[in-house]
Amino acid sequence: MHFSIKKILPHLIVILLFIIIAVGYFSPVLQGKTIFQSDIAQHNGMAKELRDFRETDGEETYWTDSAFGGMPTYQLGARYPFDIIKKLDETIRFLPRPADYLFLYFIGIYILFLVLKLDYKLAFLGALAFGFSTYLIIILGVGHNAKAHAIAYMPLVLSGVILTFRGNYLWGFLLTALAMGLELVANHFQMTYYLMFLVICIGIAYLVDAYRKKILPHYFKACLILLGAVMIALGLNAANLMATKEYADTSTRGKSELSITPNGAPNGNSEGLDYDYITTYSYGKLESLNLFIPRFMGGGTSEAFPEDSATEEALLKMGASSQQAKETLTQIPLYWGDQPIVAAPAYVGAIVIFLAVLALFLVRGKLKWWILSAFILSLFLSWGKNFNFLTTFFIDFVPLYNKFRAVSSIQVIIELVLPILAIVGLHKFLYDFVSSEKRKKALLYATGITGGLTVLLMLFKSSLFSFVSPYDGDIIEALGAPFMDAVREDRATVLTSDALRTLAFIVLSAGLLWLFLKDKFKETFVIGSLAVLILVDLISVDRRYVNNDDFVNASVMEQPFTESLADTQIKKDEDRFRVYDASNNFLNSAQASYFHNSLGGYHAAKPGRLQDIADFYIDNGDIGVLNMMNVRYILVRGKSGGVTPQRNPYANGNAWFVKDVVLAENTTEELLLLDSLDTKNVVVIHKEFVNEIPTDKIERDSTATIELTSEKPNHLVYEAATKSPQLAVFSETYYKDGWNAYVDGERTDYLRVNYLLRAITVPKGFSKIEFKFEPQVVKTGSSIMLGSGILLGLLFIGGLFIEYRKRNTDPPQD
């Protein structure tokens, strides 16, 4: 027992240090503050109704009225029964946010380094290098929590995969199932998809190795075991995965049924996003040098100019006051890449890249090749439209690739594999795995390559680069070409400044390793010194973009939007209706969703048919369609900048009977027939629903009434009185996978009308009509999650028993 405690104690100390470092970096959390994350503020606006309902009614609603005219809550923080893996994830993330994600970065890759059989001190060093990589910190700053969450579990998945390929089938299987389950809990499928590319690279490397060693049966056995582990992981997340897939098919990520685009051009009807949207955020080829020199391209799009900059001096010479000059500087981009918005450079670290280059000369075998292949693939794909051939091939032929935008984010694979290569290379360098002469040559080569490149970039920057941004034309037009020359001078200055910085870290690291070769330092001192240098290198860049100034009182994030006078006025109206926020980009703002049932919202996967209505009508100024959506108030911005509500007197209400039906032959016609349609009296119905219409000619009953008598997000109740069968239209989104209709307690069919609304045939007499959101996918998925959780638990207990039996039957060691 004494031996076991001694063996585990270093790891416990490391975990404690991770906690201290994570909380220390985000120290305002100790004061009860939280980081202001713009994306999370929008998410909180979208999820408010869900959370309020959960608190007041004590149950879960899987539908919200507050966003996009109504949508499922599957991607808004819905909770599912028997979500065991989610509870485990919440237990692991016990620190206050965002320190919890930084801790996850550390612990996940620390375990991977241990699986790679590295000393715990090197594993600790590697965890710091990975966790403080600038991109991983900046995504916490802007609120990409799900992305950070998924990235943090990537190393844990790799640990299980590598264990399995090494022949440790039992624990490799269990770790892969658990880690992959946690990876899917993060709910960022784009990051998980990119992880698949990395695992494929690993699989190919092990396949080649198995072929050479003639152990293919072992390889395929490992693959089957990993497949089983992934199946259990999928089962642990079944409800969320199945529900998300169901919704995604109807969202902007699904296949469009339209034959034309809003401008009348033919629509390719491709499933997924279009090329331009996918590649909007494409990393520039030169911009990739940001991995090595942080402000090679000026930093982020909101990067501050250096003190006493040439640009400021030019503004002062043009007659601007000091205050005016400083205000103008905030509008001038120091960044000269071609991406529309860059929060910060994806800086990996000068020392990490130096050590990774060193590793290329020392590391041999599978690990080197799967890391190199993953690095090259992710780098090329991150270039997007700047490497068109490969990008087009992947969009057209690689399944699911066209479901995701911002191709530059695949560089997360680079952020992961470079620290792995760097630390494995350092391991080879420090512990006599290769001859002293070979280590010396590798050190000289690495220093020459990285240091030489840095010097080259500094000396010949003016000849090699133009320092011209695609957006400079507007600045030249407004302030003149001489002013632009000053801006370019500052761009060159910050490149030189950060290049010198990179060179200094290379020289210090190389000197440290050289003195180690000369027996001046021991391994522990070298590792400790490199840890300090890496922390100084990365944190000093990280703090430029995410620091204590970004923290606010927790209440600011809990209540991210301030109720305006317009919101207060609207809330006095207690009827059920919708609000159209014309004061913002209504499909990219959750402000109205926080206070009202909004036609808009903020989400990466918007309801597809609502997006079509916006593209064909609302965005073109044709707002007649708002009536059928029961938009009673329109928020408009006045000349003074204030927002006022305008009442729409033509809103159709919650439900109404129509006189006539117009049949549409196809989906495109169904949408186009809405143009100038009298939605209060006439309805457009796709021919697939023709059998649901009560009669060929609806007999109009002028005395018929229908009104909403009870409402919850997931349950609507109406009462109707008619003298003959009528077709009732409801200003509610049609969503067949969950909404069930009942007339006098009997479940009945309903149909889609006016492209995105629902309607039902109301029988003669007095009727009670109910719509209940009862998604079968949640029930089925939750049952699968329960079974998968029980199975994994039994397998884990079995594994512990086998390990116990094995240890007790092994002969004692002398």
PDB file of C-alpha atoms in Angstrom, residues 411-510:
ATOM      1  CA  GLN A 411      -6.360  24.200 -36.833  1.00  0.00           C
ATOM      2  CA  VAL A 412      -7.352  22.885 -33.395  1.00  0.00           C
ATOM      3  CA  ILE A 413      -5.718  19.657 -34.596  1.00  0.00           C
ATOM      4  CA  ILE A 414      -2.465  21.571 -35.049  1.00  0.00           C
ATOM      5  CA  GLU A 415      -2.865  23.047 -31.568  1.00  0.00           C
ATOM      6  CA  LEU A 416      -3.074  19.468 -30.265  1.00  0.00           C
ATOM      7  CA  VAL A 417      -0.463  17.562 -32.257  1.00  0.00           C
ATOM      8  CA  LEU A 418       2.400  20.075 -32.102  1.00  0.00           C
ATOM      9  CA  PRO A 419       2.690  20.001 -28.276  1.00  0.00           C
ATOM     10  CA  ILE A 420       2.540  16.184 -28.413  1.00  0.00           C
ATOM     11  CA  LEU A 421       5.376  16.046 -30.944  1.00  0.00           C
ATOM     12  CA  ALA A 422       7.350  18.690 -29.049  1.00  0.00           C
ATOM     13  CA  ILE A 423       7.190  16.908 -25.687  1.00  0.00           C
ATOM     14  CA  VAL A 424       7.855  13.441 -27.132  1.00  0.00           C
ATOM     15  CA  GLY A 425      10.884  14.922 -28.904  1.00  0.00           C
ATOM     16  CA  LEU A 426      12.086  16.521 -25.676  1.00  0.00           C
ATOM     17  CA  HIS A 427      11.659  13.139 -23.978  1.00  0.00           C
ATOM     18  CA  LYS A 428      13.947  11.576 -26.589  1.00  0.00           C
ATOM     19  CA  PHE A 429      16.453  14.399 -26.164  1.00  0.00           C
ATOM     20  CA  LEU A 430      16.673  14.294 -22.372  1.00  0.00           C
ATOM     21  CA  TYR A 431      16.715  10.583 -21.661  1.00  0.00           C
ATOM     22  CA  ASP A 432      19.482   9.133 -23.843  1.00  0.00           C
ATOM     23  CA  PHE A 433      17.258   7.423 -26.387  1.00  0.00           C
ATOM     24  CA  VAL A 434      19.635   8.567 -29.124  1.00  0.00           C
ATOM     25  CA  SER A 435      23.343   9.277 -29.192  1.00  0.00           C
ATOM     26  CA  SER A 436      24.781  12.540 -27.949  1.00  0.00           C
ATOM     27  CA  GLU A 437      26.076  13.331 -31.423  1.00  0.00           C
ATOM     28  CA  LYS A 438      22.644  12.876 -32.982  1.00  0.00           C
ATOM     29  CA  ARG A 439      21.052  15.051 -30.330  1.00  0.00           C
ATOM     30  CA  LYS A 440      23.629  17.736 -30.941  1.00  0.00           C
ATOM     31  CA  LYS A 441      22.938  17.714 -34.688  1.00  0.00           C
ATOM     32  CA  ALA A 442      19.199  17.773 -34.126  1.00  0.00           C
ATOM     33  CA  LEU A 443      19.584  20.771 -31.813  1.00  0.00           C
ATOM     34  CA  LEU A 444      21.683  22.650 -34.362  1.00  0.00           C
ATOM     35  CA  TYR A 445      19.252  21.855 -37.178  1.00  0.00           C
ATOM     36  CA  ALA A 446      16.200  22.906 -35.149  1.00  0.00           C
ATOM     37  CA  THR A 447      17.859  26.122 -34.018  1.00  0.00           C
ATOM     38  CA  GLY A 448      19.040  26.907 -37.525  1.00  0.00           C
ATOM     39  CA  ILE A 449      15.662  26.263 -39.124  1.00  0.00           C
ATOM     40  CA  THR A 450      13.480  28.128 -36.633  1.00  0.00           C
ATOM     41  CA  GLY A 451      15.956  30.870 -35.798  1.00  0.00           C
ATOM     42  CA  GLY A 452      17.020  31.275 -39.418  1.00  0.00           C
ATOM     43  CA  LEU A 453      13.417  31.572 -40.596  1.00  0.00           C
ATOM     44  CA  THR A 454      12.731  34.218 -37.960  1.00  0.00           C
ATOM     45  CA  VAL A 455      15.780  36.276 -38.941  1.00  0.00           C
ATOM     46  CA  LEU A 456      14.875  35.944 -42.622  1.00  0.00           C
ATOM     47  CA  LEU A 457      11.362  37.228 -41.993  1.00  0.00           C
ATOM     48  CA  MET A 458      12.702  40.208 -40.038  1.00  0.00           C
ATOM     49  CA  LEU A 459      15.403  41.215 -42.481  1.00  0.00           C
ATOM     50  CA  PHE A 460      13.443  40.852 -45.705  1.00  0.00           C
ATOM     51  CA  LYS A 461       9.931  41.674 -44.544  1.00  0.00           C
ATOM     52  CA  SER A 462       9.621  44.742 -46.749  1.00  0.00           C
ATOM     53  CA  SER A 463      10.636  42.756 -49.827  1.00  0.00           C
ATOM     54  CA  LEU A 464       8.562  39.675 -49.013  1.00  0.00           C
ATOM     55  CA  PHE A 465       5.308  41.234 -47.793  1.00  0.00           C
ATOM     56  CA  SER A 466       3.114  44.137 -48.841  1.00  0.00           C
ATOM     57  CA  PHE A 467       1.376  44.584 -45.460  1.00  0.00           C
ATOM     58  CA  VAL A 468      -1.761  45.343 -47.468  1.00  0.00           C
ATOM     59  CA  SER A 469      -5.188  44.351 -46.190  1.00  0.00           C
ATOM     60  CA  PRO A 470      -8.136  43.620 -48.503  1.00  0.00           C
ATOM     61  CA  TYR A 471      -9.998  46.326 -46.581  1.00  0.00           C
ATOM     62  CA  ASP A 472      -7.400  49.092 -47.014  1.00  0.00           C
ATOM     63  CA  GLY A 473      -9.163  50.625 -49.988  1.00  0.00           C
ATOM     64  CA  ASP A 474     -11.860  52.227 -47.822  1.00  0.00           C
ATOM     65  CA  ILE A 475      -9.207  53.708 -45.530  1.00  0.00           C
ATOM     66  CA  ILE A 476      -7.246  55.162 -48.456  1.00  0.00           C
ATOM     67  CA  GLU A 477     -10.427  56.696 -49.840  1.00  0.00           C
ATOM     68  CA  ALA A 478     -11.247  58.284 -46.486  1.00  0.00           C
ATOM     69  CA  LEU A 479      -7.801  59.331 -45.217  1.00  0.00           C
ATOM     70  CA  GLY A 480      -5.454  59.139 -48.195  1.00  0.00           C
ATOM     71  CA  ALA A 481      -2.546  56.972 -49.358  1.00  0.00           C
ATOM     72  CA  PRO A 482       0.148  58.675 -47.190  1.00  0.00           C
ATOM     73  CA  PHE A 483      -1.858  57.799 -44.089  1.00  0.00           C
ATOM     74  CA  MET A 484      -2.052  54.189 -45.253  1.00  0.00           C
ATOM     75  CA  ASP A 485       1.741  54.121 -45.544  1.00  0.00           C
ATOM     76  CA  ALA A 486       1.932  54.882 -41.808  1.00  0.00           C
ATOM     77  CA  VAL A 487      -0.463  52.019 -41.046  1.00  0.00           C
ATOM     78  CA  ARG A 488       1.686  49.611 -43.059  1.00  0.00           C
ATOM     79  CA  GLU A 489       4.757  50.861 -41.244  1.00  0.00           C
ATOM     80  CA  ASP A 490       3.121  49.922 -37.936  1.00  0.00           C
ATOM     81  CA  ARG A 491       2.169  46.510 -39.286  1.00  0.00           C
ATOM     82  CA  ALA A 492       5.803  45.913 -40.175  1.00  0.00           C
ATOM     83  CA  THR A 493       6.875  47.168 -36.761  1.00  0.00           C
ATOM     84  CA  VAL A 494       4.746  44.719 -34.791  1.00  0.00           C
ATOM     85  CA  LEU A 495       5.927  41.878 -37.029  1.00  0.00           C
ATOM     86  CA  THR A 496       9.542  42.781 -36.219  1.00  0.00           C
ATOM     87  CA  SER A 497       8.755  43.168 -32.517  1.00  0.00           C
ATOM     88  CA  ASP A 498       7.129  39.748 -32.208  1.00  0.00           C
ATOM     89  CA  ALA A 499       9.717  38.104 -34.459  1.00  0.00           C
ATOM     90  CA  LEU A 500      12.448  39.346 -32.097  1.00  0.00           C
ATOM     91  CA  ARG A 501      10.404  37.956 -29.246  1.00  0.00           C
ATOM     92  CA  THR A 502      10.145  34.558 -30.969  1.00  0.00           C
ATOM     93  CA  LEU A 503      13.876  34.573 -31.678  1.00  0.00           C
ATOM     94  CA  ALA A 504      14.653  35.299 -28.034  1.00  0.00           C
ATOM     95  CA  PHE A 505      12.619  32.294 -26.845  1.00  0.00           C
ATOM     96  CA  ILE A 506      14.293  30.048 -29.438  1.00  0.00           C
ATOM     97  CA  VAL A 507      17.767  31.157 -28.344  1.00  0.00           C
ATOM     98  CA  LEU A 508      16.959  30.713 -24.652  1.00  0.00           C
ATOM     99  CA  SER A 509      15.487  27.243 -25.189  1.00  0.00           C
ATOM    100  CA  ALA A 510      18.296  26.133 -27.478  1.00  0.00           C
TER     101      ALA A 510
END
